[in-house]
Structure formats: structure tokens, C-alpha cells
Coordinates of C-alpha atoms in Angstrom, one line a residue:
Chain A
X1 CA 36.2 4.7 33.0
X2 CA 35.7 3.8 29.7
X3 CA 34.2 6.5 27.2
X4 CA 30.8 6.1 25.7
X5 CA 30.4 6.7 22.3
X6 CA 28.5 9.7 21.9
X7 CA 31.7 11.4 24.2
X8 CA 33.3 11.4 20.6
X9 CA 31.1 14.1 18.3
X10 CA 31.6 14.9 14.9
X11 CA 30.4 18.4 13.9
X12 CA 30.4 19.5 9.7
X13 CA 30.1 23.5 9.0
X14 CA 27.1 24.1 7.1
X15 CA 28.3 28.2 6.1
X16 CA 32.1 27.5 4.5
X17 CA 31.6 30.5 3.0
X18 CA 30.6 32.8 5.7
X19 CA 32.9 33.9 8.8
X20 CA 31.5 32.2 11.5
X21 CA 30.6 28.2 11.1
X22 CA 27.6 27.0 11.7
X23 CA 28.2 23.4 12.9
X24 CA 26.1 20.8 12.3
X25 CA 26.0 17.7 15.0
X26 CA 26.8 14.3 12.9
X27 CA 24.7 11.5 13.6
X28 CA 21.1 11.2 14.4
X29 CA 20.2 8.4 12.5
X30 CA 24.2 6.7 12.4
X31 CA 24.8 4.0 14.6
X32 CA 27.6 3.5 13.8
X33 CA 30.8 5.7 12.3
X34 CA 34.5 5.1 12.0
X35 CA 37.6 7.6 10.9
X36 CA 39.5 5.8 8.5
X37 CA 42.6 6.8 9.2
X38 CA 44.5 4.9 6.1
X39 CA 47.9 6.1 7.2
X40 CA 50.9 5.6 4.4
X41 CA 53.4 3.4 6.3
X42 CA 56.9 1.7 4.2
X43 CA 58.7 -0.8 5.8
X44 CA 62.3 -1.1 4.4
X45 CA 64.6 -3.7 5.7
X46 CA 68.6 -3.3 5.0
X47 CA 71.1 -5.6 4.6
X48 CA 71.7 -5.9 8.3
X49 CA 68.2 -7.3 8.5
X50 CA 67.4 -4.3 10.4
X51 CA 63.6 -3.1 9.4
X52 CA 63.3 0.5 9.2
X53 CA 59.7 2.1 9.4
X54 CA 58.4 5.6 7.5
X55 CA 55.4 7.2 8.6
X56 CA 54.6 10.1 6.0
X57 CA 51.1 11.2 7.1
X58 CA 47.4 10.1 6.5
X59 CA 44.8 10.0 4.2
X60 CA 41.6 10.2 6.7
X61 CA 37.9 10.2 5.8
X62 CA 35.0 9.0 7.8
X63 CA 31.7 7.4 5.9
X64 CA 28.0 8.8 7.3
X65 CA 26.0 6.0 6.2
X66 CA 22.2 6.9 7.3
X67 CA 21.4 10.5 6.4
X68 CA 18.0 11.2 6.1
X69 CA 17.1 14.6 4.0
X70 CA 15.3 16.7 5.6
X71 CA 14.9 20.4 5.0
X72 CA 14.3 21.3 8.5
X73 CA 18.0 20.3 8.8
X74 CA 21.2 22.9 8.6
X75 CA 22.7 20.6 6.6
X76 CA 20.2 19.5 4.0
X77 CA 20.8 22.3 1.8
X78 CA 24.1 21.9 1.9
X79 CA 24.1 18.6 1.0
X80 CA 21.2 19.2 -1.4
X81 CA 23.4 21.5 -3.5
X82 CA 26.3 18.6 -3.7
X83 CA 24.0 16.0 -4.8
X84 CA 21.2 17.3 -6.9
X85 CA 23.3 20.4 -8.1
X86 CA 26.3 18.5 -9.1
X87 CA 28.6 20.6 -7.2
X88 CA 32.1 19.6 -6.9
X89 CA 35.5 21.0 -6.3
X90 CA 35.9 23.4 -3.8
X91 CA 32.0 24.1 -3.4
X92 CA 32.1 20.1 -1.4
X93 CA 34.4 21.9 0.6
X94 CA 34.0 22.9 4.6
X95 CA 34.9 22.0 7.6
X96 CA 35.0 18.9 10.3
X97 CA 35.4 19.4 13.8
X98 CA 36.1 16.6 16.1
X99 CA 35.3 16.9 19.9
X100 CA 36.1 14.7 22.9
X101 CA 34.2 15.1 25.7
X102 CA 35.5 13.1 28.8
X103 CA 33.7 14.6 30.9
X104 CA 30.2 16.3 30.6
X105 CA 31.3 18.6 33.9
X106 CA 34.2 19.7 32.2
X107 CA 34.1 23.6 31.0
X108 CA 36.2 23.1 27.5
X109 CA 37.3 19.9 25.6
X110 CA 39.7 18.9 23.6
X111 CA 38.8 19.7 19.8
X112 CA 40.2 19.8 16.3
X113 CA 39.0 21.7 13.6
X114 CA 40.2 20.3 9.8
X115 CA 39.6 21.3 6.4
X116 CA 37.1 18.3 4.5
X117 CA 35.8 17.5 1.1
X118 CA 32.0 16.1 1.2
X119 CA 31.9 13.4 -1.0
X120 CA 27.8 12.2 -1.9
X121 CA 27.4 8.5 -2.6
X122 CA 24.3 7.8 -3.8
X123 CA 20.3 9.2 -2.5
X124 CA 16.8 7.8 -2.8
X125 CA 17.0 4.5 -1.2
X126 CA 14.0 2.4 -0.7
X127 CA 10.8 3.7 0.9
X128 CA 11.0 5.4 4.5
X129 CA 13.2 8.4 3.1
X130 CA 15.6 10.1 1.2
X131 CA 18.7 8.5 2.1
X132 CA 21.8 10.3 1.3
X133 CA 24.9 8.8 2.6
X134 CA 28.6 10.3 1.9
X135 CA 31.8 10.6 3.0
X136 CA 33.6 13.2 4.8
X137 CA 37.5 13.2 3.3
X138 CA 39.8 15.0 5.7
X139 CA 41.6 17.9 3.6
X140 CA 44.5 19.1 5.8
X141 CA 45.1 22.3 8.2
X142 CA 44.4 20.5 11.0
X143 CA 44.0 23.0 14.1
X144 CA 44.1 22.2 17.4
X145 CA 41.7 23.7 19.8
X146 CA 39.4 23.4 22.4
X147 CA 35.6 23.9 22.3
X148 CA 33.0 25.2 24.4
X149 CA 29.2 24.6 25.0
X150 CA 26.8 27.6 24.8
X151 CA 23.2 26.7 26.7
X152 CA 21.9 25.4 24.0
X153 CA 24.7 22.8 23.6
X154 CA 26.4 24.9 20.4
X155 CA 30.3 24.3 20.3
X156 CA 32.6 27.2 19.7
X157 CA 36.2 26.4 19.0
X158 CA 38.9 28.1 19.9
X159 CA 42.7 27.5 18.4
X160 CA 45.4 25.9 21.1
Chain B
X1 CA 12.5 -16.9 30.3
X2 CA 9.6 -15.0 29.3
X3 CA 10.4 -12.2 27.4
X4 CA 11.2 -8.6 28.4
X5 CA 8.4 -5.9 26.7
X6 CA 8.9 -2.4 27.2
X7 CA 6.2 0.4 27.0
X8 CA 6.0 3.8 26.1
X9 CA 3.8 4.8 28.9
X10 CA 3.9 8.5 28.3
X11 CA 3.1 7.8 24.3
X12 CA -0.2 5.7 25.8
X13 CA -2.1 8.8 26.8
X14 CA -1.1 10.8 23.7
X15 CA -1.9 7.8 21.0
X16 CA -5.5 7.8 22.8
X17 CA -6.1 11.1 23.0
X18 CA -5.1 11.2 19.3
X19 CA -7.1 8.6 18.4
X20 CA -10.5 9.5 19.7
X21 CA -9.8 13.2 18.0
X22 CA -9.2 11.2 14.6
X23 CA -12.4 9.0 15.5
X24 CA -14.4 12.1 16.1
X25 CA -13.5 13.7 13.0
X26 CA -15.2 11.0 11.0
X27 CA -16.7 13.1 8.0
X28 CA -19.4 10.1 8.2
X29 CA -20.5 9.7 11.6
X30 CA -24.1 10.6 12.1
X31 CA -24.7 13.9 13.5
X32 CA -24.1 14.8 17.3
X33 CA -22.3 11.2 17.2
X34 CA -19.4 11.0 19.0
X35 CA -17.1 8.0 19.4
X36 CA -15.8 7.9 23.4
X37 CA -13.0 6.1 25.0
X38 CA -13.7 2.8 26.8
X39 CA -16.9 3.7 27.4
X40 CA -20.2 2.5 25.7
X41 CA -23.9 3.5 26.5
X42 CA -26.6 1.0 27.3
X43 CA -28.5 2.4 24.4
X44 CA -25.9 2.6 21.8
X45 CA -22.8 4.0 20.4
X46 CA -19.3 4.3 19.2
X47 CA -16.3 3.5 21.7
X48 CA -12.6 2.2 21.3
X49 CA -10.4 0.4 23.6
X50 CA -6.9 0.4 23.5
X51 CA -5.3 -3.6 24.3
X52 CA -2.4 -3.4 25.9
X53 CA -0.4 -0.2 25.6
X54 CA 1.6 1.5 23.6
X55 CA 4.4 -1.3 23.2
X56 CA 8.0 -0.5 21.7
X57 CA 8.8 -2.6 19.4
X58 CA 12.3 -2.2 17.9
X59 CA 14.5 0.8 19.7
X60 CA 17.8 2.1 18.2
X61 CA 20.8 4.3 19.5
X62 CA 22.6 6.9 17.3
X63 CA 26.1 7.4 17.8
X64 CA 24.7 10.7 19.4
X65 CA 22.9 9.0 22.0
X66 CA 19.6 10.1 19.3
X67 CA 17.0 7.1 20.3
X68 CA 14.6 6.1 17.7
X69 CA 11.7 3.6 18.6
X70 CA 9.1 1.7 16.4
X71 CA 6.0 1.5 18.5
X72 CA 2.7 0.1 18.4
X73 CA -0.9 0.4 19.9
X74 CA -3.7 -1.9 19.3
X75 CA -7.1 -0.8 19.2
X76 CA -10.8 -2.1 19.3
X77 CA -13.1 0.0 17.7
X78 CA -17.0 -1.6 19.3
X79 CA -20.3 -0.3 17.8
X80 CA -23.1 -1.2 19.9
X81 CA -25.9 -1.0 17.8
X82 CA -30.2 -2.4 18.3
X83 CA -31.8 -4.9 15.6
X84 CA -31.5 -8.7 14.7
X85 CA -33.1 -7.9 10.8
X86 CA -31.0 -8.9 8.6
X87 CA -30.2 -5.3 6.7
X88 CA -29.9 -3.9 10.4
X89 CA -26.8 -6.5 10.7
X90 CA -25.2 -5.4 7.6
X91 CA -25.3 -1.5 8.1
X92 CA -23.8 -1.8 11.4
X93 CA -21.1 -4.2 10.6
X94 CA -20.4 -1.9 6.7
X95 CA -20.3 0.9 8.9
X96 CA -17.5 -0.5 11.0
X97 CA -15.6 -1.8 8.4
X98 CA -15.7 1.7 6.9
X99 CA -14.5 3.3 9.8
X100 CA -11.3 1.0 9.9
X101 CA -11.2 1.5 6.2
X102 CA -11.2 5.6 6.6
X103 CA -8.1 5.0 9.2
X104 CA -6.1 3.2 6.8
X105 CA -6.6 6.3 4.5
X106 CA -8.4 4.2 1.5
X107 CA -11.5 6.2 -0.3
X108 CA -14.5 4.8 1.4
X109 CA -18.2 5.2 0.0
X110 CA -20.6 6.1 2.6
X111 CA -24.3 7.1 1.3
X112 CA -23.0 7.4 -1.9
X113 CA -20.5 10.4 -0.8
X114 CA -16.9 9.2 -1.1
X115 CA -14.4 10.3 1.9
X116 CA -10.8 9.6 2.3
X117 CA -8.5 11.1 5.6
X118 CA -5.9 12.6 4.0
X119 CA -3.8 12.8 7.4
X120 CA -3.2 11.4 10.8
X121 CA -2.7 14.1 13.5
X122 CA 0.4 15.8 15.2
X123 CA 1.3 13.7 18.0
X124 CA 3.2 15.3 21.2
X125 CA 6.7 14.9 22.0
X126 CA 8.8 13.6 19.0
X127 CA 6.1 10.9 18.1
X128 CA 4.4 10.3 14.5
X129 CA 2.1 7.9 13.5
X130 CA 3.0 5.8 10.7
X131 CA 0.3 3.9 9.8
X132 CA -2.9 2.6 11.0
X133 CA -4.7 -0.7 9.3
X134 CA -7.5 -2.8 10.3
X135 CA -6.3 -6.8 11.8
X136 CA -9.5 -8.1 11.3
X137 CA -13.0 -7.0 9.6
X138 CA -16.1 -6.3 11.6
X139 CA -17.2 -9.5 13.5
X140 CA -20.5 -9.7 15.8
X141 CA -18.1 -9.8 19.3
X142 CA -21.3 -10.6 21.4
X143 CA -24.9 -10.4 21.8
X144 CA -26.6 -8.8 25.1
X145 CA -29.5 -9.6 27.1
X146 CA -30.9 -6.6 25.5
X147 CA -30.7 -7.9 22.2
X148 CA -27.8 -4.8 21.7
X149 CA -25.1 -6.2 19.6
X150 CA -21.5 -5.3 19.8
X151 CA -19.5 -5.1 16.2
X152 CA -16.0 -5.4 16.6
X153 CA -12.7 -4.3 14.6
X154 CA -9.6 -4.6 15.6
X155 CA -6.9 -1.7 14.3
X156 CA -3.4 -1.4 14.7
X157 CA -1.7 2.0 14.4
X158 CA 2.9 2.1 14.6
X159 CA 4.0 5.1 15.3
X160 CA 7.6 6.3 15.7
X161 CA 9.2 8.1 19.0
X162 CA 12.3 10.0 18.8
X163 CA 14.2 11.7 21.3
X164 CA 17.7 12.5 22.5
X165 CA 18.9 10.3 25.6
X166 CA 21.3 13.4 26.3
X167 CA 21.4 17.0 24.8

């Protein structure tokens, strides 16, 4: 049966900097997101007219269009700090995790946990909120895990 | 095919309990006035009724399952008031149109005194009102056996519902 979308959750650690991540659930206001996965593919064809095919990696990022500030949220500090303080380099830096859940009865799911670079577009927008879309540029150490579901619907990963 | 309207029946109750605890806090109502729901006195008063519901009219779905609705509810706000003079006519029907002035937040001058609602009220369960205005201004709706006339105003409030289809 086919999966619906919200089986597929995006999660952004607002607390990089502090041992255990505090994730933040992507998406309240997005109706629609996309990984990009942008993989680096070269095609080479010999003299035998044979076509030979390299795959050397990806260069994936995902774009949050609709994020509203709002300082009741995890995340809005975080993001706050990125866009109003200028930060860049490795304070943009955290942590994406990506979870699949096929089905809501299961006890774990399949997760993976990758470094990330938030990237701010733009904020302000017109009237209605403070919009503050960015991008989410995957950074590498990709783990793969599962995750679990405390009672209050809080993943914890855990490394395969 | 006529066309499909869905309602936030819940939201009903809670937009008109809000609303007659907004009416009620009028700074200038007269004292011991009170403005009821759908219910009017032979002998005078305040009362609004809401027509039709609590209608949703745009509803959007987060990749999260996150379900965000633009709602509305249409009000009548009737003053029955006593007196066919002239200046009688105008106080009741000024009086109205302050009231649906107030709920649009604008400074209004009553008696000289100027009064402006600086918030609408908490809602329950995810819902927050976004704006009230006035569709009409006061009009003389009818005139009784009793010579009582009925000054009408029709309002409009949106208000926005959010909640999460799954946790």
C-alpha cells in the first residue's frame, strides 16, 4: 500500500552543540518538500561504442519553503541566530535525521542521521508572518540507524 | 452539482461563546446591559445571531499531516430599541454602528470618551480569530406592532483552526 506522505519525516537538531539532540519535526506549514539528491553522474563512451557510467556520490539538500518564526518554536532561535546574527560556517551546522515510517504499529523504523548546513534564504515576507525559508544542505557522515517513538511522539536514534 | 461546504461544528460553539464575552465587554454599553445570544426581550435589548455556522473556507495539509483551515462566522448584531423621533432613530442606529466599529478594533467616540478593543479573546482548541469587520452599517431590519424597532448589523469575524490530523 502506498505510503502517505507524512510516513516520510524530516527532523533538524536544534542543540548541535550539546550531547543529546533535540529534534525538531520539519514541516508544519510545508506542503510540500523534496531531497534534491543532485547526484554527480559521467557517462563515457569508448571506442567500442560501449558507454561506461560513474557514479561518485551526491550533493543533497532539501528546501523548507514556509517557515513561520515563532519563538514558541525549538527551532526559532536557532534559526534566529543564522539569520538576524549573521552566523555562518560551522555555527549553520547540525544535524538532519530522516525517518520512514511504514507502519505506525511498528516498534522502530528505519532512520538516518546526517551531518547538514542550514542555509537562510531570505525573511519578512508580506503580511501574515515572518517567513523564513532555507535550505538544509546535507554535509556527509551519514549513519544509519533506526529510531524510536517515546509517548510523546519524540524520536530517539540509534546507529545500525 | 451544488457545491460541497464543510463546517467546523465544534468551532461554532466556541466562536459564540467568544463572541457574546467580547460583546459583553463593551466599555460603552449602558450599565447592567448585557448583550445575549439569539434572544431579545419584548421590551428591549442587545442580542446577536450567528447565520449559518462556522464555515471553513480554505483547508490546507502539511507534509506532516499539520491541517490549517481559514474559517468564517457571520453574525447579526440586533438592537431592539422604543421611539419613532427622529434623534431616538439616530442614537440607536450610531450606537450599532459603534459597536461593529469597536469589533473591527477602530477608536470609536462614545459620549465624548474614545474606546478602542485592543484584543480579541483566546479561542479553545488551536483556533484564533483574525479579524472581525462589519458587512453592512446599521439598517432599520423591521418595525413591530409595538412600535420596537430592530437595528441591524451584519459582522463577519475569520478565524484560523489548526490541528494535527495525526501526532
Amino acid at each position: 500500500m502506498r505510503l502517505e506522505r507524512s510516513a516520510l519525516i524530516h527532523y533538524l537538531n536544534t542543540t548541535p552543540a550539546s550531547v543529546s539532540a533535540s529534534w525538531y519535526k520539519i514541516g508544519k506549514d510545508v506542503e510540500d518538500m523534496s531531497v534534491d539528491l543532485a547526484a554527480s553522474v559521467e557517462k563515457a563512451k569508448n571506442i567500442l561504442d560501449e558507454t561506461s557510467v560513474r557514479h561518485t556520490g551526491y550533493e543533497a539538500s532539501a528546501s523548507v519553503n514556509t517557515y513561520y518564526a515563532d519563538p514558541d518554536d525549538a527551532f526559532y532561535s536557532f534559526i534566529e541566530g543564522i539569520a538576524l546574527g549573521r552566523k555562518k560556517g560551522d555555527d549553520c551546522k547540525t544535524e538532519v535525521l530522516e525517518v520512514v515510517v511504514k507502519d505506525t504499529e511498528d516498534s522502530s523504523h528505519v532512520a538516518y542521521k546526517e551531518d547538514a548546513i542550514i542555509e537562510v534564504q531570505s525573511y519578512g515576507g508580506p503580511q501574515g508572518g515572518v517567513s523564513i525559508p532555507y535550505t538544509i544542505h546535507f554535509s556527509g557522515n551519514r549513519v544509519e540507524g533506526t529510531v524510536t517513538f517515546d509517548s510523546s511522539k519524540k524520536p530517539t536514534f540509534a546507529p545500525a | 452539482m451544488s457545491e460541497i461546504v464543510n463546517y467546523d461544528l465544534t468551532g461554532t460553539d466556541s466562536i459564540s461563546e467568544a463572541v457574546k464575552t467580547l460583546l459583553n465587554s463593551c466599555p460603552f454599553l449602558d450599565e447592567g446591559e448585557t448583550v445575549s445570544f439569539a434572544s431579545l426581550q419584548e421590551t428591549g435589548g442587545i442580542a446577536f445571531y450567528p447565520t449559518g455556522g462556522a464555515v471553513v473556507l480554505n483547508e490546507r495539509r502539511s507534509i506532516t499531516d499539520h491541517i490549517s483551515q481559514e474559517c468564517l462566522y457571520n453574525f447579526a448584531i440586533v438592537n431592539r430599541s422604543y421611539g419613532q423621533n427622529e434623534r431616538r432613530k439616530m442614537t440607536a442606529k450610531e450606537f450599532t454602528d459603534s459597536l461593529g466599529k469597536w469589533l473591527e478594533r477602530q477608536s470609536v467616540s462614545v459620549g465624548g470618551a474614545l474606546y478602542k478593543l485592543e484584543s480579541y479573546p483566546d479561542l479553545t482548541g488551536g483556533r484564533e480569530i483574525r479579524s472581525i469587520s462589519r458587512q453592512s452599517s446599521a439598517t432599520l431590519d423591521a418595525t413591530t406592532e409595538d412600535q420596537s424597532e430592530l437595528w441591524v448589523i451584519n459582522m463577519r469575524l475569520t478565524y484560523r483552526n489548526e490541528y494535527d490530523e495525526q501526532l
